Amino acid sequence: MGGVSATDSMVLGGLFGTAPMRAVFSDEQRVQAMLDVEAALARAEAATGVIPKEAAPAIAAACRADLYDLADLGRRTAPAGNPAIPLVKMLTDKVPGDAKKYVHWGATSQDIIDTGLMLQVRAGLDVLLPEVAAVADAAAKLADAHRKTPMAGRTFLQHALPIPFGYKAAVWLGLAARAHSRLAGIRRNGLALQFGGAAGTLASLGGDGTKVADALARELSLPLPDMPWHSARDRIADIAAAVAIAAGSMGKIATDIALLMQTEVAEAMEPTGEGKGGSSAMPHKRNPVGATLAIAAAAQAEARLPLLVASLRQEHERGVGMWHAEWGAIAELFLLTAGAVNHVRIALEGLTVDAARMRANLEATNGLIFSEAVTMALATTFGREAAHQKVEHAVKAAVAAKRHLREVLAEDKAIADALGKDGLARAFDPMSQIGASDEFISRALGSWKKSRNQ
Amino acid sequence: MGGVSATDSMVLGGLFGTAPMRAVFSDEQRVQAMLDVEAALARAEAATGVIPKEAAPAIAAACRADLYDLADLGRRTAPAGNPAIPLVKMLTDKVPGDAKKYVHWGATSQDIIDTGLMLQVRAGLDVLLPEVAAVADAAAKLADAHRKTPMAGRTFLQHALPIPFGYKAAVWLGLAARAHSRLAGIRRNGLALQFGGAAGTLASLGGDGTKVADALARELSLPLPDMPWHSARDRIADIAAAVAIAAGSMGKIATDIALLMQTEVAEAMEPTGEGKGGSSAMPHKRNPVGATLAIAAAAQAEARLPLLVASLRQEHERGVGMWHAEWGAIAELFLLTAGAVNHVRIALEGLTVDAARMRANLEATNGLIFSEAVTMALATTFGREAAHQKVEHAVKAAVAAKRHLREVLAEDKAIADALGKDGLARAFDPMSQIGASDEFISRALGSWKKSRNQ
Amino acid sequence: MGGVSATDSMVLGGLFGTAPMRAVFSDEQRVQAMLDVEAALARAEAATGVIPKEAAPAIAAACRADLYDLADLGRRTAPAGNPAIPLVKMLTDKVPGDAKKYVHWGATSQDIIDTGLMLQVRAGLDVLLPEVAAVADAAAKLADAHRKTPMAGRTFLQHALPIPFGYKAAVWLGLAARAHSRLAGIRRNGLALQFGGAAGTLASLGGDGTKVADALARELSLPLPDMPWHSARDRIADIAAAVAIAAGSMGKIATDIALLMQTEVAEAMEPTGEGKGGSSAMPHKRNPVGATLAIAAAAQAEARLPLLVASLRQEHERGVGMWHAEWGAIAELFLLTAGAVNHVRIALEGLTVDAARMRANLEATNGLIFSEAVTMALATTFGREAAHQKVEHAVKAAVAAKRHLREVLAEDKAIADALGKDGLARAFDPMSQIGASDEFISRALGSWKKSRNQ
Amino acid sequence: MGGVSATDSMVLGGLFGTAPMRAVFSDEQRVQAMLDVEAALARAEAATGVIPKEAAPAIAAACRADLYDLADLGRRTAPAGNPAIPLVKMLTDKVPGDAKKYVHWGATSQDIIDTGLMLQVRAGLDVLLPEVAAVADAAAKLADAHRKTPMAGRTFLQHALPIPFGYKAAVWLGLAARAHSRLAGIRRNGLALQFGGAAGTLASLGGDGTKVADALARELSLPLPDMPWHSARDRIADIAAAVAIAAGSMGKIATDIALLMQTEVAEAMEPTGEGKGGSSAMPHKRNPVGATLAIAAAAQAEARLPLLVASLRQEHERGVGMWHAEWGAIAELFLLTAGAVNHVRIALEGLTVDAARMRANLEATNGLIFSEAVTMALATTFGREAAHQKVEHAVKAAVAAKRHLREVLAEDKAIADALGKDGLARAFDPMSQIGASDEFISRALGSWKKSRNQ
């Protein structure tokens, strides 16, 4: 019996995670990662002459997760307090002959667990990065395609002034591109070998400690830190922050999609699919299921971050509890973030954009959305403050009389003179009100093109 | 492949949860709880004449989780966005004949999911309450047994003045007893039927809505709220707060145990057991494994609370995402809290108290810990402020000369006269410095005796 | 120079807090509350014969915050680590003659600070309760007035089916009423005297401890706990949870208001006022300023909760840090919550409800919102599942042809026969689709009427 | 009346913040930063020919915070919803003649507030960086000075094996150095101009938008982003994460100090000072006041992070609430972190290290702490697993007999033969058990030397 958590439930898990990320942080992979570290340790120690040459292949041969009974390992983990203690015992039992003596040589549980985690994190980033890139690609495509699709820009959930939909998509692109770059930075510089022995000093290896550490880092292709970090957890917090911010960025895009899909707005729609977005009670609904699940996954992912920052406060050379609290939190964070990214990717790649409805909504307020444009056009003549007041006055008149703002303005002689007929028309043409959007979109596309392939 | 989360990992799960709570929130039970609601709904509707009498047993017969392929349900849940939609379809398929028409009659997915959750929460509380009571019982036993076991009271991790160990245990008792009472309060008044139909108005049942709701609440023995609470989630937040505060209270007790077990303090010890508390590198260690895991479980449990309070902010009649984010969080919260409670229960029930070491530590500072006692004894003569200064002076002298404070004080004539020989001796007798401890312990025991059986 | 925080900034503070709550948690009141405890302690000790009768009035006379230089107190607090240490010194200096000796007799800093905080919390609840009641009253008025104002019920931000606006207001009422009841419960049972002396045992008072504690609790009209709670902080967590859930409940109401005010929805509007809701750039906007600020205040308030739950984990008899972390957090939580409540109260009391627009939005989807009503009407004939499919089919046809759903349905002979002309008309009449709303509203009003005056 | 928050209280503020950081985020500086942006905007627009040349100095002359009544600004901010709206009005009123027309030209409130915030963040980082560097320097000094000061390494709060105190200090150095590097990275690349006009497109500037933006970025020496980020808040989250992780890193160091200062451990002591660390009730205490306040400040700082990550989820082109929630949180985060850093800096710079006590504690367990050393020494002969069992056995015997482990081992012939007399002595010499500590310390010092001056 299992499936308690949002991430592992057979019933709910598909809502919030993805299969490839689930594989990276599965029990099998958790154990395999620890065994990979043991095997690499043996190789590194053999290569540096710390243990006999022939011990390494004998140990490595037993470092396959499929040789272990995970349920049994679990039963032995509970009293031991961590999985490395029983795993090392089980591994030692499997290694034949003299090599048995050299299993886990000089290492401590935390070396194996932390370094194993780093291997999983690396694999997790390798799963996440192309998915985030795909979100950026999809947003980039929308940004480029909709440079000239005017819609209402909305601030405080109110019509503000016209923007091209491509501008909004470029904001999404920026979020995804920076999430990608942040995660890629962690992939390059944020990982670190953990290898310090019982109290971090590698005392168990006498004078050979750094030599083995160097070799082990090379074996695993992990950056070698200046020293162990058993109770210095800022790297974990860095990783968690980068992933949680990626999740939160997906939450923002998903929120926009859900808002755009509102019955009264209806400007963009997630792709629909067999059995997707329906309602058990209301046959007509087209629920923003993907956006909803992305928001749910992102919120759950973010909720792991404070724990992983609080875990900085660990006691002395190894803490009482907060290290253990990291294990699940990191894995859950990655899986939930993968879920959020996946839902947003699907939504953006299949987004139906209803340009006609965007245009219709722009017109729905009798020209009020163009009031900033009018204000700025008048400001050269009257100054910003006076222009603002004049337009505010006209807006009130237009609303009261349910007339189009353009008509009301045209009847005010001072305004009409200041603008001229063309000026008035221009102020009410959305595509002449998009300012620097095109340049902004180009810059965002250009940056993504550059950073994508770094 | 699974086992990503701390709660469901085959390898790690035993560290942070308990089997009985795992059963309550397992996938099987999640589905069974929803089916229980469907069955009860059918019975309630049959009893009130809303659906044909014979439909109820036909529907109820199909409401057994073991009839369903959970993996298949999971695959169909992902596109649907929630498990109730496919489950209702699968249930309908299983119900024969005309009864099929009346499955899920008038209900919406959220009615089934939320009410099912309430059934699980009730079962979860029924698992948690006796465990928390056992913690309180164990603390009560320690409090009563150690009314006369003096030890150093410590504030800011410094010796402050002597307290009986029973006083410390009574503080733990108070925390556990109040946690119990808070959870029992939720058990009595904090649950609620969810039944509102698609938008909360029970429109689907025409004029029969409240009649069915009343009957359904009786069927499930769940409190009937004034109205549905699809997007009014304060009851969930209340439940979450009560459980998270219970977890945090366990974290406090566990922290005290870990501190008492420190090599230099060594005044109390968790029970040891086969393979428990050992170290892969250091054969002599007796790690506070239970306390460590209790802290880890509690910290993870608490981390679910902000999410479940943030979920209050749901949009309109049903939200986009935060409802979905609750599902896993509630289950994880209960399981992690059960883990924390379990570790603390075991630690307290088997706690080895080293009274001799407590006494030795009390004496380790050459009498400094009795300085407040001396100050108060002198205050009647000199006033509190002047007495404080006199003792502060003597303390400095004693520390500088590495002498016992009693000797230094005895040499100061003003002090010696004020106290008399007996007074000085009394000030340095820990058991005459325990103030109201005995009464406090009795009050705490009395309150627990009363509230335990409510 | 000051004004760093959202709560104390001269520039920003008005956005997020209220003057009456600011007064309760101001520095003046913080100091006065501590002095009130010192004065009450002197009276309690005089009454129980622990200190001379005449000392009490002499001490009490100096217990007025306006006699103290708060800046000086602040300067002396920093090195001392808490404000009670220097305040007791300053108070002692002000008390004349022999009475000086009896200042702070037998107490510790934490007794004064915690009990002072409890007095502030009580005053804070007394400020908050009528404000929350006013929110409930305003929601109750809306609920009662709009029993027959149909609007679109919205789930997942999509039209679901018609509800009366009064139902939505009753949901708000429920949230506010339960917040009120939760806070009133804390006001009645959640407060507690703190009085334990240096290590919690009242050792400093010898055998007089509980006698003084009893008298002190009576003096301050605070509940007497079984024992001190210096490092058992669950009462603080309880208070924090009740207040944070109140804040979150306001966030939900504010979110609904902001969504209703959307340009495309425009069904309800916050009251406007001089300079309120304008935009520096867009003269036509009517921003949901109150809802926005309520959400901002609520989110900030909620962010204090995890800290106040984490503070449960305090070391031994007094902790290293988490107690200190509570001081600001509690005060900020109350002030920010007061701000959220205030914004929502103003918004609800002055809410403009546009029933015509609600009706228009209901009609905007060519009858799709009535599809659940049709489904249920057909379900008696065809069964729920088949009815659902039939309506789903008609919905698709109506959308594709941009026709009204009623017309499409009327053309399907099986459906037309099943419903009859009247049945079809009834299914598309919003007021015949409100189910149990009226009863729900009445129940919510009745509950509030009862609980309001408890 | 004010002083509600931990950061602004006249009484408490000195505990948790520092004066220089308080100045950076004060109301005066908040307003000055916004005015700096307005002045720079005028200059940039004058330079690019968008407004008349002579308008810039006229506007800039009025951009001095001391010309404004902050209380009045506060009163006008509350209804407006943000401080930029009234500030722009007040500024416009102060600017004489025609220049008045060009105040705030083309900008929106959020441009001014966000860019002003970025100026404050930059100034805040400039205050924080040297303080964090001083922490690293102090830790570096300790690390270098105590390469040969053996103490007990402690894992799970238990003696593990000997380490030099310099190793522990090097762990602190690593945390501080990485915090410095993270903050310096934000200082270099994490800031960004905000300039987008009402909906982010700079529509108000027609074709001149990017030209002005480029010039404005140069004026303020702020990085120019690809496009505005009104509702793309990941940069804020990045800043918050870097600062909160710095705070958390201080919390770790402070925790270690508080643990080392425990009465029973007493290996290191914070500096004491006039009125610092005393107790109102206990004259002998030397409380870890600095560590306590550092932990309190750090915990409060960290509590702002989740809010600033949640704020990613903002609606459309400007959100309803979460932007507003950032204002106080960012300022509070910086101030609280500055407080944590300051307390740790003082503690480390004045740390009294008691090498004799460290040595005494090492010996307090009759040699048990050397058991890993013995194990490793035996492992070459018996294999790791068997050696572990042998030593575990000897440890039990030594504990049972209260004898020194060395004696017990010497009596076991197999062990004595395997080790030889010298080997046994070496295993019990702490300085021969420090492994790679010296090299680790050197690497940490070298890295800091390099990164410090980047």
mmCIF file of C-alpha atoms in Angstrom, chain A residues 152 154-161 255 258-259 261-265 267 269 278-289 292 313 315 320 322 361 365 368-372 375 384 387-389 391-392 395, chain C residues 152 154-161 255 258-259 261-265 267 269 278-289 292 313 315 320 322 361 365 368-372 375 384 387-389 391-392 395:
data_model
loop_
_atom_site.group_PDB
_atom_site.id
_atom_site.type_symbol
_atom_site.label_atom_id
_atom_site.label_comp_id
_atom_site.label_asym_id
_atom_site.label_seq_id
_atom_site.Cartn_x
_atom_site.Cartn_y
_atom_site.Cartn_z
ATOM 1 C CA ALA A 152 -5.825 44.399 -24.565
ATOM 2 C CA ARG A 154 -4.255 44.306 -18.728
ATOM 3 C CA THR A 155 -2.996 45.683 -15.471
ATOM 4 C CA PHE A 156 -4.813 45.015 -12.189
ATOM 5 C CA LEU A 157 -7.022 42.762 -14.367
ATOM 6 C CA GLN A 158 -8.286 45.913 -16.113
ATOM 7 C CA HIS A 159 -7.807 46.945 -19.705
ATOM 8 C CA ALA A 160 -4.786 49.220 -19.779
ATOM 9 C CA LEU A 161 -3.766 49.792 -23.380
ATOM 10 C CA THR A 255 -2.077 31.929 -14.588
ATOM 11 C CA ALA A 258 -6.214 30.447 -17.284
ATOM 12 C CA LEU A 259 -7.179 34.125 -17.258
ATOM 13 C CA MET A 261 -9.382 31.215 -21.223
ATOM 14 C CA GLN A 262 -12.075 32.780 -19.047
ATOM 15 C CA THR A 263 -15.507 32.544 -20.646
ATOM 16 C CA GLU A 264 -15.726 36.318 -20.906
ATOM 17 C CA VAL A 265 -12.212 36.753 -22.307
ATOM 18 C CA GLU A 267 -8.686 34.954 -26.289
ATOM 19 C CA MET A 269 -7.199 28.240 -25.417
ATOM 20 C CA GLY A 278 -14.286 18.041 -19.392
ATOM 21 C CA SER A 279 -16.493 18.276 -16.355
ATOM 22 C CA SER A 280 -18.475 15.497 -14.705
ATOM 23 C CA ALA A 281 -21.445 17.809 -14.348
ATOM 24 C CA MET A 282 -21.203 20.370 -17.135
ATOM 25 C CA PRO A 283 -20.838 19.067 -20.677
ATOM 26 C CA HIS A 284 -20.126 22.474 -22.207
ATOM 27 C CA LYS A 285 -17.071 23.400 -20.189
ATOM 28 C CA ARG A 286 -13.570 23.689 -21.523
ATOM 29 C CA ASN A 287 -11.609 23.892 -18.329
ATOM 30 C CA PRO A 288 -8.017 25.128 -18.312
ATOM 31 C CA VAL A 289 -6.883 21.750 -17.034
ATOM 32 C CA THR A 292 -4.710 24.417 -13.401
ATOM 33 C CA ARG A 313 20.890 25.646 9.890
ATOM 34 C CA GLU A 315 24.375 21.539 13.782
ATOM 35 C CA VAL A 320 20.044 16.406 13.664
ATOM 36 C CA MET A 322 17.392 18.934 8.585
ATOM 37 C CA ASN A 361 -12.342 42.669 -26.649
ATOM 38 C CA THR A 365 -14.971 49.484 -23.992
ATOM 39 C CA LEU A 368 -11.413 53.672 -23.341
ATOM 40 C CA ILE A 369 -8.345 51.511 -23.757
ATOM 41 C CA PHE A 370 -6.902 54.133 -26.047
ATOM 42 C CA SER A 371 -7.029 56.837 -23.437
ATOM 43 C CA GLU A 372 -3.321 56.670 -22.602
ATOM 44 C CA THR A 375 -3.149 61.469 -23.244
ATOM 45 C CA ARG A 384 1.343 65.375 -19.095
ATOM 46 C CA ALA A 387 -3.553 66.135 -20.673
ATOM 47 C CA HIS A 388 -4.285 63.437 -18.144
ATOM 48 C CA GLN A 389 -7.043 65.570 -16.620
ATOM 49 C CA VAL A 391 -8.736 62.786 -20.980
ATOM 50 C CA GLU A 392 -9.997 61.704 -17.570
ATOM 51 C CA VAL A 395 -13.561 59.331 -20.296
ATOM 52 C CA ALA C 152 -22.809 33.029 -13.766
ATOM 53 C CA ARG C 154 -17.754 30.081 -12.321
ATOM 54 C CA THR C 155 -15.523 27.103 -11.783
ATOM 55 C CA PHE C 156 -11.983 26.971 -13.179
ATOM 56 C CA LEU C 157 -12.739 30.576 -14.235
ATOM 57 C CA GLN C 158 -15.310 29.175 -16.682
ATOM 58 C CA HIS C 159 -19.045 29.657 -16.649
ATOM 59 C CA ALA C 160 -20.480 26.659 -14.859
ATOM 60 C CA LEU C 161 -24.150 27.274 -14.153
ATOM 61 C CA THR C 255 -9.662 37.732 -5.233
ATOM 62 C CA ALA C 258 -10.844 41.662 -8.353
ATOM 63 C CA LEU C 259 -12.064 38.991 -10.760
ATOM 64 C CA MET C 261 -14.198 43.879 -11.532
ATOM 65 C CA GLN C 262 -12.350 42.712 -14.652
ATOM 66 C CA THR C 263 -13.144 44.877 -17.662
ATOM 67 C CA GLU C 264 -14.755 41.941 -19.430
ATOM 68 C CA VAL C 265 -16.778 40.845 -16.412
ATOM 69 C CA GLU C 267 -20.311 42.622 -12.429
ATOM 70 C CA MET C 269 -17.230 47.245 -8.288
ATOM 71 C CA GLY C 278 -6.666 55.895 -10.573
ATOM 72 C CA SER C 279 -3.614 55.241 -12.684
ATOM 73 C CA SER C 280 -0.735 57.609 -13.331
ATOM 74 C CA ALA C 281 -0.767 56.700 -16.979
ATOM 75 C CA MET C 282 -4.332 55.648 -17.814
ATOM 76 C CA PRO C 283 -7.109 58.059 -16.921
ATOM 77 C CA HIS C 284 -9.932 55.632 -17.674
ATOM 78 C CA LYS C 285 -8.963 52.851 -15.288
ATOM 79 C CA ARG C 286 -10.879 51.836 -12.224
ATOM 80 C CA ASN C 287 -8.396 49.564 -10.530
ATOM 81 C CA PRO C 288 -9.445 47.165 -7.782
ATOM 82 C CA VAL C 289 -7.195 49.004 -5.355
ATOM 83 C CA THR C 292 -5.284 44.449 -4.514
ATOM 84 C CA ARG C 313 11.186 24.053 18.122
ATOM 85 C CA GLU C 315 15.715 24.514 22.969
ATOM 86 C CA VAL C 320 18.281 30.451 21.147
ATOM 87 C CA MET C 322 13.126 31.483 17.741
ATOM 88 C CA ASN C 361 -22.951 37.807 -18.963
ATOM 89 C CA THR C 365 -22.687 32.086 -24.220
ATOM 90 C CA LEU C 368 -24.280 27.003 -22.728
ATOM 91 C CA ILE C 369 -24.348 27.782 -19.027
ATOM 92 C CA PHE C 370 -27.693 26.033 -18.784
ATOM 93 C CA SER C 371 -26.309 22.767 -20.063
ATOM 94 C CA GLU C 372 -26.106 21.147 -16.613
ATOM 95 C CA THR C 375 -28.556 17.394 -18.475
ATOM 96 C CA ARG C 384 -27.046 10.720 -16.060
ATOM 97 C CA ALA C 387 -27.919 12.615 -20.819
ATOM 98 C CA HIS C 388 -24.476 14.076 -20.372
ATOM 99 C CA GLN C 389 -23.419 12.738 -23.750
ATOM 100 C CA VAL C 391 -26.043 17.499 -24.120
ATOM 101 C CA GLU C 392 -22.340 17.459 -24.849
ATOM 102 C CA VAL C 395 -23.285 21.912 -27.051
#
